[in-house]
Amino acid sequence: MSILAADQNLFHVDIEYKVDLALVEPHMQAHLAFVDEGYDRGFFLASGPKVPRTGGAILATAPDLEVLTEFLARDPFVTEGLIALNVTEFVPRRTVEGL
């Protein structure tokens, strides 16, 4: 069984901090609540910080890029101007079982 709908693509969301991490930390709780919503709404499949911690990454799914972009625009890190996002859409041709 696949968790991806037949009409959905995958997206790699690359997140880069535009400000010092000390300025990001005060917004972390609100950002994590947003991430929880992303999972609850079925957009996010995996997420976490980069190593070294210069930002983060999200593996996401959505009906199209516009839907995902509109959702990502609500992230407190985005609304506060703390990050730059680069979203790459790709069509999964092969996945592990279950994805």
CSV table of C-alpha atoms in Angstrom, one decimal:
chain,number,residue,atom,x,y,z
A,1,MET,CA,0.0,0.0,0.0
A,2,SER,CA,1.3,3.4,-0.9
A,3,ILE,CA,1.0,6.6,1.1
A,4,LEU,CA,1.3,8.7,-2.0
A,5,ALA,CA,-1.9,9.3,-4.0
A,6,ALA,CA,-1.5,8.6,-7.7
A,7,ASP,CA,-1.9,12.2,-8.6
A,8,GLN,CA,0.7,13.5,-6.2
A,9,ASN,CA,4.4,14.2,-6.7
A,10,LEU,CA,7.1,14.5,-4.1
A,11,PHE,CA,8.9,17.7,-3.1
A,12,HIS,CA,12.3,18.3,-1.5
A,13,VAL,CA,12.1,21.5,0.6
A,14,ASP,CA,15.5,22.9,1.3
A,15,ILE,CA,15.6,25.4,4.2
A,16,GLU,CA,18.5,27.8,4.8
A,17,TYR,CA,18.6,30.1,7.8
A,18,LYS,CA,19.1,33.8,6.7
A,19,VAL,CA,19.8,34.9,10.2
A,20,ASP,CA,21.9,33.7,13.2
A,21,LEU,CA,20.5,30.6,14.9
A,22,ALA,CA,20.0,32.7,18.1
A,23,LEU,CA,17.4,34.7,16.2
A,24,VAL,CA,15.7,31.5,15.0
A,25,GLU,CA,15.4,29.8,18.4
A,26,PRO,CA,12.6,32.1,19.8
A,27,HIS,CA,10.3,31.0,17.0
A,28,MET,CA,11.1,27.3,17.2
A,29,GLN,CA,7.9,26.3,19.2
A,30,ALA,CA,5.7,28.0,16.7
A,31,HIS,CA,7.6,26.5,13.8
A,32,LEU,CA,7.3,23.0,15.3
A,33,ALA,CA,3.5,23.5,15.7
A,34,PHE,CA,3.4,24.4,12.0
A,35,VAL,CA,5.4,21.2,11.2
A,36,ASP,CA,2.9,19.1,13.2
A,37,GLU,CA,0.1,20.7,11.1
A,38,GLY,CA,2.0,19.7,7.9
A,39,TYR,CA,2.1,16.1,9.1
A,40,ASP,CA,-1.6,16.2,10.2
A,41,ARG,CA,-2.7,17.5,6.8
A,42,GLY,CA,-0.6,14.9,5.0
A,43,PHE,CA,1.9,17.2,3.4
A,44,PHE,CA,5.0,16.2,5.2
A,45,LEU,CA,6.6,12.7,5.0
A,46,ALA,CA,9.9,13.4,6.8
A,47,SER,CA,11.6,16.5,8.2
A,48,GLY,CA,14.5,17.6,10.3
A,49,PRO,CA,17.5,19.9,10.8
A,50,LYS,CA,20.6,19.8,8.5
A,51,VAL,CA,24.0,18.7,9.8
A,52,PRO,CA,25.6,21.1,10.4
A,53,ARG,CA,22.6,23.1,11.5
A,54,THR,CA,22.4,25.7,8.8
A,55,GLY,CA,18.7,25.0,8.1
A,56,GLY,CA,16.5,22.0,7.6
A,57,ALA,CA,15.0,19.7,5.0
A,58,ILE,CA,11.5,18.4,4.4
A,59,LEU,CA,10.3,15.6,2.1
A,60,ALA,CA,6.7,16.6,1.2
A,61,THR,CA,3.8,15.6,-1.0
A,62,ALA,CA,1.0,17.6,-2.4
A,63,PRO,CA,-1.4,17.7,-5.4
A,64,ASP,CA,0.8,20.4,-7.0
A,65,LEU,CA,3.6,22.9,-6.2
A,66,GLU,CA,1.1,25.8,-5.7
A,67,VAL,CA,-0.8,24.0,-2.9
A,68,LEU,CA,2.5,23.2,-1.1
A,69,THR,CA,3.9,26.7,-1.6
A,70,GLU,CA,0.8,28.3,-0.2
A,71,PHE,CA,1.0,26.1,2.9
A,72,LEU,CA,4.8,26.7,3.4
A,73,ALA,CA,4.2,30.4,3.3
A,74,ARG,CA,2.4,30.1,6.6
A,75,ASP,CA,5.5,28.8,8.4
A,76,PRO,CA,6.5,31.2,11.2
A,77,PHE,CA,10.1,31.0,10.0
A,78,VAL,CA,8.9,32.3,6.6
A,79,THR,CA,6.5,35.0,8.0
A,80,GLU,CA,9.3,36.3,10.3
A,81,GLY,CA,11.8,36.4,7.4
A,82,LEU,CA,14.2,33.9,9.1
A,83,ILE,CA,14.7,31.4,6.2
A,84,ALA,CA,15.0,31.0,2.5
A,85,LEU,CA,13.1,28.1,0.9
A,86,ASN,CA,14.0,26.2,-2.2
A,87,VAL,CA,11.3,23.7,-3.3
A,88,THR,CA,12.2,21.1,-5.9
A,89,GLU,CA,9.4,19.0,-7.3
A,90,PHE,CA,10.1,15.5,-8.6
A,91,VAL,CA,8.2,12.6,-10.0
A,92,PRO,CA,9.0,9.4,-8.0
A,93,ARG,CA,9.7,6.5,-10.3
A,94,ARG,CA,10.9,4.2,-7.6
A,95,THR,CA,10.3,4.2,-3.9
A,96,VAL,CA,10.7,1.9,-1.0
A,97,GLU,CA,7.7,-0.3,-0.1
A,98,GLY,CA,5.1,1.7,1.7
A,99,LEU,CA,6.0,5.0,0.1
